[in-house]
Coordinates of C-alpha atoms in Angstrom, one line a residue:
X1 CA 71.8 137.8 89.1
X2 CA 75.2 139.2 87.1
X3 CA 77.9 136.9 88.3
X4 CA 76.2 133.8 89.0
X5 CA 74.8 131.1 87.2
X6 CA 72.7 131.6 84.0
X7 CA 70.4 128.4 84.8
X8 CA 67.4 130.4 83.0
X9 CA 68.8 130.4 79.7
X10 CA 70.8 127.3 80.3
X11 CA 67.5 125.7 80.7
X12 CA 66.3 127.4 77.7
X13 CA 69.1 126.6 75.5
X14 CA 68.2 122.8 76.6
X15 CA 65.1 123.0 75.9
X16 CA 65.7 124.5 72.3
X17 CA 68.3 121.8 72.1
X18 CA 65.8 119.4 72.3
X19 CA 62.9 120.3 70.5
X20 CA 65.3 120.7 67.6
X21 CA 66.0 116.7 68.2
X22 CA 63.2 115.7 69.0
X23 CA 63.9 114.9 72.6
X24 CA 61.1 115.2 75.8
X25 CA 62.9 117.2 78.3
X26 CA 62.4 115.9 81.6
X27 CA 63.5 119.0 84.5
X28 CA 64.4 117.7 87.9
X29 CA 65.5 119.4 91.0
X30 CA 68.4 118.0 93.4
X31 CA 68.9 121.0 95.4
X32 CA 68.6 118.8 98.2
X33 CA 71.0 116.0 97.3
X34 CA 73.3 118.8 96.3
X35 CA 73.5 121.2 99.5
X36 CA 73.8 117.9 101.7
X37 CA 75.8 115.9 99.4
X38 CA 78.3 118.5 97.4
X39 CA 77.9 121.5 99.2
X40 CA 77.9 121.4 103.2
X41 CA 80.7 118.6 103.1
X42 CA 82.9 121.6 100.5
X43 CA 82.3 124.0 102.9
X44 CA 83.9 121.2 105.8
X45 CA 86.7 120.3 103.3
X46 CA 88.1 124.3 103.2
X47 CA 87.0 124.4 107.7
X48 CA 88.9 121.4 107.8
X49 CA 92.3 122.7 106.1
X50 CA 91.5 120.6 102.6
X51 CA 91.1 121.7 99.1
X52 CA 87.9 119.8 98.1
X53 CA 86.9 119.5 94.2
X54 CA 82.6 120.1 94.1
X55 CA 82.9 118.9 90.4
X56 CA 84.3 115.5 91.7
X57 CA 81.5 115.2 94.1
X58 CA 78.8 116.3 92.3
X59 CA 79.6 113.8 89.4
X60 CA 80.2 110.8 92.3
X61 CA 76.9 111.7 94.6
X62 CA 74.7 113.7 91.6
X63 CA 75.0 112.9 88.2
X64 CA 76.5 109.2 88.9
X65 CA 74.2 108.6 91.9
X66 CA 70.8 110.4 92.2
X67 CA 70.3 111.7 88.5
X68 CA 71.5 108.1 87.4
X69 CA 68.7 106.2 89.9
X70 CA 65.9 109.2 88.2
X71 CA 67.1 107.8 84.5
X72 CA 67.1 104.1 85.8
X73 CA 63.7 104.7 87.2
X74 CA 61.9 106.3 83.9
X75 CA 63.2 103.1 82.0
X76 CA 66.6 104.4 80.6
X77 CA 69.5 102.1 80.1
X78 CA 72.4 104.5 80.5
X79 CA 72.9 108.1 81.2
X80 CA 74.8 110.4 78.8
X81 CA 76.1 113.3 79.8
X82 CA 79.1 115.2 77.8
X83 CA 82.1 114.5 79.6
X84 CA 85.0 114.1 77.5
X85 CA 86.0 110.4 78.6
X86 CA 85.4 107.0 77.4
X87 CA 85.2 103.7 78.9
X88 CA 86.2 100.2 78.3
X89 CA 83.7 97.6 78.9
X90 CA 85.9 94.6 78.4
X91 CA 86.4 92.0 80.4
X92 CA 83.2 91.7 82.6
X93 CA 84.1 95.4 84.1
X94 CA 83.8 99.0 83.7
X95 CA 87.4 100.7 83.1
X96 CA 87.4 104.8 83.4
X97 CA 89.8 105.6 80.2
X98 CA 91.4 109.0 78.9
X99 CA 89.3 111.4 76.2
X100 CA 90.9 111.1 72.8
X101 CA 91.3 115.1 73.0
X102 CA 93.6 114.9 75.8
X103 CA 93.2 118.9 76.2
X104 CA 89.4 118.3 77.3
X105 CA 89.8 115.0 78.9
X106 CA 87.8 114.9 82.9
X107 CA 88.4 111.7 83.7
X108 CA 89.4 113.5 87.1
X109 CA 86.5 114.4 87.6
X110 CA 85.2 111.1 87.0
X111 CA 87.6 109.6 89.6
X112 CA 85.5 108.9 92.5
X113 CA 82.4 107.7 90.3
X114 CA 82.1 103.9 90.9
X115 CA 82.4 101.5 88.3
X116 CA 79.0 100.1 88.7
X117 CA 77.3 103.7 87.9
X118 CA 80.1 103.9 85.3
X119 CA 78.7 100.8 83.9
X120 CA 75.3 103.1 83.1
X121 CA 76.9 105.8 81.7
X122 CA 78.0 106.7 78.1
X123 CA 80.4 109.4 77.0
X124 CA 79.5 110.1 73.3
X125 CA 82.1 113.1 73.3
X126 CA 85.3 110.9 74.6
X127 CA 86.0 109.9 71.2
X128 CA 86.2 113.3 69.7
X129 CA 88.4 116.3 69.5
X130 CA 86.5 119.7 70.8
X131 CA 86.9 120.5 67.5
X132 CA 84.6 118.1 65.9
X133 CA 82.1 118.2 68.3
X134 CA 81.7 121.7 67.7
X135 CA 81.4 120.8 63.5
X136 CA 78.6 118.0 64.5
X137 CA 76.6 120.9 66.7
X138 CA 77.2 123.5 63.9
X139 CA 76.1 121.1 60.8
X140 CA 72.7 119.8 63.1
X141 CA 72.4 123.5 63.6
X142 CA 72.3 122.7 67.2
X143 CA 71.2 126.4 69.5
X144 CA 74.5 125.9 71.4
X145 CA 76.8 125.1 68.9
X146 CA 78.8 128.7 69.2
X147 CA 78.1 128.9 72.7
X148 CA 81.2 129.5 74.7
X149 CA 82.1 126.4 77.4
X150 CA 81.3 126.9 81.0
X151 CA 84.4 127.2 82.9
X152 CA 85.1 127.0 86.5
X153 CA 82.4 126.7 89.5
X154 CA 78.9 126.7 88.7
X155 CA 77.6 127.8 91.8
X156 CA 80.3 130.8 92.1
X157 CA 79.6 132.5 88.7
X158 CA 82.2 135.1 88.6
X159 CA 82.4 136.3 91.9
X160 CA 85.8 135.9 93.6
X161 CA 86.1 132.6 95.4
X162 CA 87.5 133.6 98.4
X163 CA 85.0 136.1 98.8
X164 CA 81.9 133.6 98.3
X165 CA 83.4 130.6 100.3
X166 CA 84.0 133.5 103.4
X167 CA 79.8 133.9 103.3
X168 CA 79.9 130.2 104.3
X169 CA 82.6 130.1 107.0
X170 CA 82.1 130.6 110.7
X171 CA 83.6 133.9 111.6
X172 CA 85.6 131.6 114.5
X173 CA 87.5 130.2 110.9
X174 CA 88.4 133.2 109.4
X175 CA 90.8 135.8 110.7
X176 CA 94.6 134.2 112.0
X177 CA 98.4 134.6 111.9
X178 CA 101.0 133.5 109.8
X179 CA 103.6 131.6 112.1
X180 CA 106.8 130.7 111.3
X181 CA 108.2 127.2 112.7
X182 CA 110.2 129.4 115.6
X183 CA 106.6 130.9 116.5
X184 CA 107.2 134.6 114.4
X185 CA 104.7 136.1 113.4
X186 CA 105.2 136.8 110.0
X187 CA 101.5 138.4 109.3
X188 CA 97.8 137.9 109.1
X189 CA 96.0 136.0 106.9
X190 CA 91.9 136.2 106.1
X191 CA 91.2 132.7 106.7
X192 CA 93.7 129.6 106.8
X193 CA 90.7 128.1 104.1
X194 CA 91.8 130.2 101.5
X195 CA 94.9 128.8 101.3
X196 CA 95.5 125.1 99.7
X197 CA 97.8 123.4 101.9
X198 CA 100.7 123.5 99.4
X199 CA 100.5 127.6 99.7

C-alpha cells in the first residue's frame, strides 16, 4: 500500500535489470529468517531501552548469512550486492575497508558481518563515486539508472516510525513519566522506546 515498500515494482525493475544483461533471476523468500532474525530481536532492542540498527542485522543474519549459504549452494563463488565498500584480501584474511565515495560509504552497516562471509562477498561499487555508477547504469541503459536511491527503513515506507514501531510494543511498554533525578515529574512521554538513550 502508499507508504510502504514498493517490492512489486522493485521486483520488476530487477527483473528488467536482468533480462537487459542477460542474467537468470532467481526470487527467494526469507521472511522467516527475517521476522526471527532482524525483526523480533528490533522490536526487543527498542522494549529493552536500545536503539537497534535492522540494516546492520539484516546484512550480518540475511544477506551475509542465509542469502550467502542460497548463492553457495546454487554453485556461486561470491555474492555481490551494491554496498559502497571494498575489501582487502591480503594477507591470508578478509579486511572490511572504507568506499572510495566517502559520502556513500556503509561499511557500518557491514560491521557485524564476519570476515569469513566477507570472504564471499564482492562490492563492485566500493571503488566508485555515486556519480559514476550512475554514468555506467545510464551508458548500459540500465531500467534503474534514474531511479532515485532508497533511503531509510525498508519495512517502514514512509510511515512515521514511532508510529509503526508502537503497533509492535506491548501496551505494558508504552505510556510513562518523565522523572527528574529528585523524582519530579517533569511530564509524560508515549513510550521510553521512542527515545534513544542519548535523548
Amino acid at each position: 500500500g502508499p507508504g510502504h515498500c514498493s517490492s512489486a515494482q522493485d521486483l520488476l525493475d530487477v527483473r528488467a535489470t536482468c533480462d537487459r544483461i542477460g542474467m537468470e533471476l532467481h526470487q527467494v523468500k526469507f521472511v522467516r529468517e527475517y521476522w526471527n532474525e532482524v525483526f523480533e530481536p528490533l522490536v526487543q532492542g527498542y522494549m529493552d531501552g536500545v536503539t537497534p540498527n535492522p540494516d546492520v542485522a539484516c546484512n550480518r543474519e540475511i544477506k551475509f548469512k542465509v542469502l550467502l549459504e542460497h548463492a553457495r549452494a546454487l554453485g556461486a563463488a561470491r555474492l555481490a550486492t551494491g554496498h559502497y565498500a571494498r575489501l582487502d584480501h591480503t594477507g591470508g584474511t578478509t579486511k572490511l575497508i572504507q568506499a572510495v565515495d566517502p559520502a556513500k560509504d556503509q561499511t557500518y552497516f557491514l560491521s557485524s558481518v564476519p570476515a569469513e562471509a566477507l570472504r564471499h562477498a564482492m562490492f563492485p561499487l566500493g571503488g566508485l563515486h555515486k556519480s559514476e555508477v550512475r554514468e555506467v547504469a545510464i551508458k548500459a541503459n540500465l531500467p534503474t539508472a534514474k531511479k532515485r536511491e532508497s533511503m531509510g527503513i525498508c519495512f517502514v515506507g514512509k510511515r512515521d516510525f514511532g508510529d509503526f514501531i508502537s503497533e509492535y510494543i506491548p501496551a505494558g511498554h508504552r505510556r510513562g513519566q518523565f522523572v527528574s533525578v529528585d523524582g519530579q515529574v517533569l511530564g509524560e512521554h508515549k513510550g521510553a522506546y521512542l527515545y534513544t538513550p542519548g535523548q
